[in-house]
């Protein structure tokens, strides 16, 4: 299996999750500006969407979208998903929120078409981080065990810190907790971000 990633991009969440799951995989870095893999291939021939993450399974099937890849990892490592009747649905609910309500405003904040748009994006991120901060149950989003959604939230917080945006309590301690996890440290190291 091969994970196509760009250092520090949202694909870091999938990278962390694969390590948390203890799955074997190869990493291939992609230069997103020119859509080329580090081994010189045209990335759009691998993922026609042209963005990371992309996961090529051992049977050659392509998986894209953070929500889908993270769910797939959690299906292989159930410890990375909340339990209970609605566990899987709660996971999808949280991943969908992170992907559409938090990740997307960051794109507007990183690549604004105006100063006003950047300001609105910063306010939106602040409000939505506030919502997530109230959802933390114990150490992580779903209790005392980390899930694949925590890996995605960690990446969003990393972006917030890099952008100088404030991170509401108790998320700073959550961030430190995530960074202390061996899977996170390994992924950061492999992406040259440690
Ligand atoms: N809908 C996709 C969005 C993924 C995405 O935004 N990837 C960014 C990096 S964080 C990317 O590769 N951008 C390059 C591009 O769109 O050209 C998902 O949730 O997986």
PDB file of C-alpha atoms and ligand atoms in Angstrom:
ATOM      1  CA  UNK A   1       0.000   0.000   0.000  1.00  0.00           C
ATOM      2  CA  UNK A   2       1.224   3.504  -0.825  1.00  0.00           C
ATOM      3  CA  UNK A   3       0.264   6.802   0.773  1.00  0.00           C
ATOM      4  CA  UNK A   4       0.769   9.845  -1.405  1.00  0.00           C
ATOM      5  CA  UNK A   5       1.361  12.872   0.806  1.00  0.00           C
ATOM      6  CA  UNK A   6       2.745  16.380   0.963  1.00  0.00           C
ATOM      7  CA  UNK A   7       4.724  17.279   4.098  1.00  0.00           C
ATOM      8  CA  UNK A   8       2.529  19.054   6.651  1.00  0.00           C
ATOM      9  CA  UNK A   9      -0.590  18.889   4.443  1.00  0.00           C
ATOM     10  CA  UNK A  10      -3.857  17.263   5.528  1.00  0.00           C
ATOM     11  CA  UNK A  11      -2.388  13.918   4.409  1.00  0.00           C
ATOM     12  CA  UNK A  12      -0.420  14.038   7.682  1.00  0.00           C
ATOM     13  CA  UNK A  13      -3.650  12.889   9.388  1.00  0.00           C
ATOM     14  CA  UNK A  14      -3.770   9.729   7.249  1.00  0.00           C
ATOM     15  CA  UNK A  15      -0.044   9.201   7.723  1.00  0.00           C
ATOM     16  CA  UNK A  16      -0.472   9.346  11.524  1.00  0.00           C
ATOM     17  CA  UNK A  17      -3.542   7.085  11.405  1.00  0.00           C
ATOM     18  CA  UNK A  18      -1.712   4.425   9.366  1.00  0.00           C
ATOM     19  CA  UNK A  19       1.093   4.399  11.949  1.00  0.00           C
ATOM     20  CA  UNK A  20      -1.434   4.289  14.818  1.00  0.00           C
ATOM     21  CA  UNK A  21      -3.031   1.276  13.121  1.00  0.00           C
ATOM     22  CA  UNK A  22       0.348  -0.442  12.789  1.00  0.00           C
ATOM     23  CA  UNK A  23      -0.193  -1.003   9.060  1.00  0.00           C
ATOM     24  CA  UNK A  24       2.684  -1.452   6.616  1.00  0.00           C
ATOM     25  CA  UNK A  25       2.824   1.168   3.901  1.00  0.00           C
ATOM     26  CA  UNK A  26       5.160   3.104   1.640  1.00  0.00           C
ATOM     27  CA  UNK A  27       5.178   6.884   1.497  1.00  0.00           C
ATOM     28  CA  UNK A  28       5.500   8.898  -1.678  1.00  0.00           C
ATOM     29  CA  UNK A  29       5.903  12.666  -1.479  1.00  0.00           C
ATOM     30  CA  UNK A  30       4.077  14.824  -3.984  1.00  0.00           C
ATOM     31  CA  UNK A  31       5.031  18.324  -5.096  1.00  0.00           C
ATOM     32  CA  UNK A  32       1.536  19.798  -5.249  1.00  0.00           C
ATOM     33  CA  UNK A  33       2.572  22.877  -7.243  1.00  0.00           C
ATOM     34  CA  UNK A  34       3.726  20.828 -10.223  1.00  0.00           C
ATOM     35  CA  UNK A  35       1.707  17.665  -9.462  1.00  0.00           C
ATOM     36  CA  UNK A  36       4.768  15.423  -9.588  1.00  0.00           C
ATOM     37  CA  UNK A  37       5.704  12.611  -7.252  1.00  0.00           C
ATOM     38  CA  UNK A  38       9.190  12.451  -5.791  1.00  0.00           C
ATOM     39  CA  UNK A  39       9.956   9.625  -8.224  1.00  0.00           C
ATOM     40  CA  UNK A  40       9.061  11.876 -11.155  1.00  0.00           C
ATOM     41  CA  UNK A  41       5.578  10.607 -12.016  1.00  0.00           C
ATOM     42  CA  UNK A  42       2.632  12.749 -13.056  1.00  0.00           C
ATOM     43  CA  UNK A  43       0.523  12.666  -9.885  1.00  0.00           C
ATOM     44  CA  UNK A  44      -2.716  13.298 -11.782  1.00  0.00           C
ATOM     45  CA  UNK A  45      -2.238   9.898 -13.462  1.00  0.00           C
ATOM     46  CA  UNK A  46      -2.335   8.342  -9.977  1.00  0.00           C
ATOM     47  CA  UNK A  47      -5.075  10.540  -8.505  1.00  0.00           C
ATOM     48  CA  UNK A  48      -7.034  12.446 -11.160  1.00  0.00           C
ATOM     49  CA  UNK A  49      -8.261  14.784  -8.410  1.00  0.00           C
ATOM     50  CA  UNK A  50      -4.685  16.072  -8.197  1.00  0.00           C
ATOM     51  CA  UNK A  51      -4.618  16.403  -4.428  1.00  0.00           C
ATOM     52  CA  UNK A  52      -3.393  14.503  -1.412  1.00  0.00           C
ATOM     53  CA  UNK A  53      -4.106  12.296   0.426  1.00  0.00           C
ATOM     54  CA  UNK A  54      -4.284   9.373  -1.965  1.00  0.00           C
ATOM     55  CA  UNK A  55      -3.916   5.805  -0.808  1.00  0.00           C
ATOM     56  CA  UNK A  56      -3.236   3.039  -3.305  1.00  0.00           C
ATOM     57  CA  UNK A  57      -4.210  -0.278  -1.762  1.00  0.00           C
ATOM     58  CA  UNK A  58      -2.271  -3.494  -2.289  1.00  0.00           C
ATOM     59  CA  UNK A  59      -4.790  -4.633  -4.925  1.00  0.00           C
ATOM     60  CA  UNK A  60      -4.247  -1.369  -6.841  1.00  0.00           C
ATOM     61  CA  UNK A  61      -7.513   0.329  -5.851  1.00  0.00           C
ATOM     62  CA  UNK A  62      -7.272   4.072  -5.212  1.00  0.00           C
ATOM     63  CA  UNK A  63      -8.808   5.653  -2.124  1.00  0.00           C
ATOM     64  CA  UNK A  64      -9.081   9.429  -1.826  1.00  0.00           C
ATOM     65  CA  UNK A  65     -10.658  11.929   0.613  1.00  0.00           C
ATOM     66  CA  UNK A  66      -9.579  12.190   4.218  1.00  0.00           C
ATOM     67  CA  UNK A  67     -12.967  11.040   5.490  1.00  0.00           C
ATOM     68  CA  UNK A  68     -12.868   7.849   3.413  1.00  0.00           C
ATOM     69  CA  UNK A  69      -9.219   7.007   4.063  1.00  0.00           C
ATOM     70  CA  UNK A  70      -9.504   7.630   7.804  1.00  0.00           C
ATOM     71  CA  UNK A  71     -12.676   5.499   7.976  1.00  0.00           C
ATOM     72  CA  UNK A  72     -10.914   2.751   6.044  1.00  0.00           C
ATOM     73  CA  UNK A  73      -7.999   2.815   8.507  1.00  0.00           C
ATOM     74  CA  UNK A  74     -10.418   2.731  11.460  1.00  0.00           C
ATOM     75  CA  UNK A  75     -12.157  -0.318   9.944  1.00  0.00           C
ATOM     76  CA  UNK A  76      -8.818  -2.103   9.925  1.00  0.00           C
ATOM     77  CA  UNK A  77      -7.934  -0.952  13.448  1.00  0.00           C
ATOM     78  CA  UNK A  78     -11.187  -0.689  15.430  1.00  0.00           C
ATOM     79  CA  UNK A  79      -9.308   0.717  18.453  1.00  0.00           C
ATOM     80  CA  UNK A  80      -9.083   3.941  16.404  1.00  0.00           C
ATOM     81  CA  UNK A  81     -12.874   4.401  16.307  1.00  0.00           C
ATOM     82  CA  UNK A  82     -15.383   5.045  19.091  1.00  0.00           C
ATOM     83  CA  UNK A  83     -17.398   2.066  20.264  1.00  0.00           C
ATOM     84  CA  UNK A  84     -21.131   1.704  20.850  1.00  0.00           C
ATOM     85  CA  UNK A  85     -24.146   1.470  18.560  1.00  0.00           C
ATOM     86  CA  UNK A  86     -23.517   4.815  16.926  1.00  0.00           C
ATOM     87  CA  UNK A  87     -19.709   4.677  17.125  1.00  0.00           C
ATOM     88  CA  UNK A  88     -19.068   4.486  13.390  1.00  0.00           C
ATOM     89  CA  UNK A  89     -21.641   7.172  12.648  1.00  0.00           C
ATOM     90  CA  UNK A  90     -20.231   9.484  15.332  1.00  0.00           C
ATOM     91  CA  UNK A  91     -16.824   9.031  13.745  1.00  0.00           C
ATOM     92  CA  UNK A  92     -18.145   9.961  10.298  1.00  0.00           C
ATOM     93  CA  UNK A  93     -20.019  12.905  11.826  1.00  0.00           C
ATOM     94  CA  UNK A  94     -16.818  14.261  13.383  1.00  0.00           C
ATOM     95  CA  UNK A  95     -14.670  13.581  10.300  1.00  0.00           C
ATOM     96  CA  UNK A  96     -17.216  15.324   8.081  1.00  0.00           C
ATOM     97  CA  UNK A  97     -17.184  18.343  10.398  1.00  0.00           C
ATOM     98  CA  UNK A  98     -13.394  18.494  10.380  1.00  0.00           C
ATOM     99  CA  UNK A  99     -13.199  18.084   6.586  1.00  0.00           C
ATOM    100  CA  UNK A 100     -15.896  20.512   5.562  1.00  0.00           C
ATOM    101  CA  UNK A 101     -16.280  23.021   8.396  1.00  0.00           C
ATOM    102  CA  UNK A 102     -12.694  23.332   9.640  1.00  0.00           C
ATOM    103  CA  UNK A 103     -10.336  22.198   6.887  1.00  0.00           C
ATOM    104  CA  UNK A 104     -12.035  24.297   4.183  1.00  0.00           C
ATOM    105  CA  UNK A 105     -11.834  27.669   6.025  1.00  0.00           C
ATOM    106  CA  UNK A 106      -8.105  27.027   6.416  1.00  0.00           C
ATOM    107  CA  UNK A 107      -7.814  26.888   2.638  1.00  0.00           C
ATOM    108  CA  UNK A 108      -9.437  30.353   2.481  1.00  0.00           C
ATOM    109  CA  UNK A 109      -7.116  31.549   5.250  1.00  0.00           C
ATOM    110  CA  UNK A 110      -3.987  30.238   3.505  1.00  0.00           C
ATOM    111  CA  UNK A 111      -4.988  31.419   0.022  1.00  0.00           C
ATOM    112  CA  UNK A 112      -7.326  34.411   0.491  1.00  0.00           C
ATOM    113  CA  UNK A 113      -8.448  36.555  -2.396  1.00  0.00           C
ATOM    114  CA  UNK A 114      -8.632  39.574  -0.055  1.00  0.00           C
ATOM    115  CA  UNK A 115      -7.703  40.684   3.464  1.00  0.00           C
ATOM    116  CA  UNK A 116     -11.414  40.646   4.330  1.00  0.00           C
ATOM    117  CA  UNK A 117     -11.727  37.012   3.267  1.00  0.00           C
ATOM    118  CA  UNK A 118      -8.709  36.075   5.392  1.00  0.00           C
ATOM    119  CA  UNK A 119     -10.266  37.808   8.409  1.00  0.00           C
ATOM    120  CA  UNK A 120     -13.617  36.044   7.949  1.00  0.00           C
ATOM    121  CA  UNK A 121     -11.814  32.711   7.574  1.00  0.00           C
ATOM    122  CA  UNK A 122      -9.855  33.335  10.812  1.00  0.00           C
ATOM    123  CA  UNK A 123     -13.095  34.125  12.655  1.00  0.00           C
ATOM    124  CA  UNK A 124     -14.780  31.033  11.255  1.00  0.00           C
ATOM    125  CA  UNK A 125     -11.855  28.825  12.280  1.00  0.00           C
ATOM    126  CA  UNK A 126     -11.909  30.345  15.782  1.00  0.00           C
ATOM    127  CA  UNK A 127     -15.635  29.648  16.173  1.00  0.00           C
ATOM    128  CA  UNK A 128     -15.353  26.097  14.868  1.00  0.00           C
ATOM    129  CA  UNK A 129     -12.320  25.284  17.007  1.00  0.00           C
ATOM    130  CA  UNK A 130     -14.420  26.544  19.917  1.00  0.00           C
ATOM    131  CA  UNK A 131     -17.113  24.017  19.008  1.00  0.00           C
ATOM    132  CA  UNK A 132     -14.584  21.178  18.794  1.00  0.00           C
ATOM    133  CA  UNK A 133     -12.953  22.212  22.081  1.00  0.00           C
ATOM    134  CA  UNK A 134     -16.283  21.521  23.811  1.00  0.00           C
ATOM    135  CA  UNK A 135     -16.583  18.089  22.195  1.00  0.00           C
ATOM    136  CA  UNK A 136     -13.410  16.687  23.743  1.00  0.00           C
ATOM    137  CA  UNK A 137     -14.380  13.833  26.046  1.00  0.00           C
ATOM    138  CA  UNK A 138     -11.552  13.225  28.446  1.00  0.00           C
ATOM    139  CA  UNK A 139      -8.143  13.200  26.692  1.00  0.00           C
ATOM    140  CA  UNK A 140      -9.443  12.817  23.127  1.00  0.00           C
ATOM    141  CA  UNK A 141     -12.513  13.497  20.998  1.00  0.00           C
ATOM    142  CA  UNK A 142     -14.162  10.213  21.936  1.00  0.00           C
ATOM    143  CA  UNK A 143     -12.742   9.564  25.375  1.00  0.00           C
ATOM    144  CA  UNK A 144      -9.518   8.177  26.714  1.00  0.00           C
ATOM    145  CA  UNK A 145      -8.357   6.524  23.486  1.00  0.00           C
ATOM    146  CA  UNK A 146      -7.199   8.370  20.386  1.00  0.00           C
ATOM    147  CA  UNK A 147      -9.200   7.864  17.187  1.00  0.00           C
ATOM    148  CA  UNK A 148      -8.467   8.663  13.549  1.00  0.00           C
ATOM    149  CA  UNK A 149     -10.461  11.893  14.051  1.00  0.00           C
ATOM    150  CA  UNK A 150      -7.915  13.037  16.634  1.00  0.00           C
ATOM    151  CA  UNK A 151      -5.190  12.715  14.024  1.00  0.00           C
ATOM    152  CA  UNK A 152      -7.173  15.020  11.707  1.00  0.00           C
ATOM    153  CA  UNK A 153      -7.878  17.497  14.520  1.00  0.00           C
ATOM    154  CA  UNK A 154      -4.176  17.514  15.400  1.00  0.00           C
ATOM    155  CA  UNK A 155      -3.300  18.575  11.837  1.00  0.00           C
ATOM    156  CA  UNK A 156      -5.894  21.374  11.946  1.00  0.00           C
ATOM    157  CA  UNK A 157      -4.413  22.619  15.237  1.00  0.00           C
ATOM    158  CA  UNK A 158      -0.932  22.445  13.776  1.00  0.00           C
ATOM    159  CA  UNK A 159      -2.104  24.700  10.959  1.00  0.00           C
ATOM    160  CA  UNK A 160      -3.765  27.073  13.448  1.00  0.00           C
ATOM    161  CA  UNK A 161      -0.532  27.402  15.396  1.00  0.00           C
ATOM    162  CA  UNK A 162       1.522  27.903  12.227  1.00  0.00           C
ATOM    163  CA  UNK A 163      -0.908  30.654  11.183  1.00  0.00           C
ATOM    164  CA  UNK A 164      -0.743  32.406  14.562  1.00  0.00           C
ATOM    165  CA  UNK A 165      -4.427  31.701  15.274  1.00  0.00           C
ATOM    166  CA  UNK A 166      -5.434  31.220  18.863  1.00  0.00           C
ATOM    167  CA  UNK A 167      -6.349  27.734  19.986  1.00  0.00           C
ATOM    168  CA  UNK A 168      -9.014  27.535  22.710  1.00  0.00           C
ATOM    169  CA  UNK A 169      -8.670  25.520  25.895  1.00  0.00           C
ATOM    170  CA  UNK A 170      -8.340  22.582  26.385  1.00  0.00           C
ATOM    171  CA  UNK A 171      -6.982  22.062  22.848  1.00  0.00           C
ATOM    172  CA  UNK A 172      -3.376  23.190  23.581  1.00  0.00           C
ATOM    173  CA  UNK A 173      -2.967  20.286  26.030  1.00  0.00           C
ATOM    174  CA  UNK A 174      -4.636  17.945  23.494  1.00  0.00           C
ATOM    175  CA  UNK A 175      -2.090  19.108  20.910  1.00  0.00           C
ATOM    176  CA  UNK A 176       0.828  18.330  23.241  1.00  0.00           C
ATOM    177  CA  UNK A 177      -0.710  14.955  24.070  1.00  0.00           C
ATOM    178  CA  UNK A 178      -0.962  14.103  20.378  1.00  0.00           C
ATOM    179  CA  UNK A 179       2.623  15.234  19.720  1.00  0.00           C
ATOM    180  CA  UNK A 180       3.860  12.906  22.432  1.00  0.00           C
ATOM    181  CA  UNK A 181       2.342   9.884  20.661  1.00  0.00           C
ATOM    182  CA  UNK A 182       4.948   7.698  18.910  1.00  0.00           C
ATOM    183  CA  UNK A 183       2.794   7.503  15.745  1.00  0.00           C
ATOM    184  CA  UNK A 184       2.684  11.300  15.480  1.00  0.00           C
ATOM    185  CA  UNK A 185       6.405  11.658  16.112  1.00  0.00           C
ATOM    186  CA  UNK A 186       7.172   9.032  13.491  1.00  0.00           C
ATOM    187  CA  UNK A 187       4.948  10.669  10.876  1.00  0.00           C
ATOM    188  CA  UNK A 188       6.459  14.112  11.589  1.00  0.00           C
ATOM    189  CA  UNK A 189       9.937  12.637  11.309  1.00  0.00           C
ATOM    190  CA  UNK A 190       9.143  10.925   7.976  1.00  0.00           C
ATOM    191  CA  UNK A 191       7.721  14.172   6.610  1.00  0.00           C
ATOM    192  CA  UNK A 192      10.821  16.106   7.717  1.00  0.00           C
ATOM    193  CA  UNK A 193       8.817  18.149  10.235  1.00  0.00           C
ATOM    194  CA  UNK A 194      10.171  16.834  13.544  1.00  0.00           C
TER     195      UNK A 194
HETATM  196  N1  LIG B   1     -11.512  16.941  -0.211  1.00  0.00           N
HETATM  197  C1  LIG B   1     -10.137  16.539  -0.004  1.00  0.00           C
HETATM  198  C2  LIG B   1      -9.276  17.793   0.075  1.00  0.00           C
HETATM  199  C3  LIG B   1      -7.810  17.442   0.225  1.00  0.00           C
HETATM  200  C4  LIG B   1      -6.950  18.689   0.168  1.00  0.00           C
HETATM  201  O1  LIG B   1      -7.431  19.811   0.371  1.00  0.00           O
HETATM  202  N2  LIG B   1      -5.652  18.475  -0.103  1.00  0.00           N
HETATM  203  C5  LIG B   1      -4.725  19.576  -0.239  1.00  0.00           C
HETATM  204  C6  LIG B   1      -3.610  19.489   0.796  1.00  0.00           C
HETATM  205  S1  LIG B   1      -4.201  19.713   2.443  1.00  0.00           S
HETATM  206  C7  LIG B   1      -4.078  19.513  -1.612  1.00  0.00           C
HETATM  207  O2  LIG B   1      -3.552  18.499  -2.004  1.00  0.00           O
HETATM  208  N3  LIG B   1      -4.146  20.628  -2.344  1.00  0.00           N
HETATM  209  C8  LIG B   1      -3.543  20.749  -3.624  1.00  0.00           C
HETATM  210  C9  LIG B   1      -4.527  21.042  -4.698  1.00  0.00           C
HETATM  211  O3  LIG B   1      -5.761  21.014  -4.439  1.00  0.00           O
HETATM  212  O4  LIG B   1      -4.090  21.325  -5.798  1.00  0.00           O
HETATM  213  C10 LIG B   1     -10.011  15.687   1.255  1.00  0.00           C
HETATM  214  O5  LIG B   1     -10.701  15.971   2.241  1.00  0.00           O
HETATM  215  O6  LIG B   1      -9.207  14.727   1.254  1.00  0.00           O
END
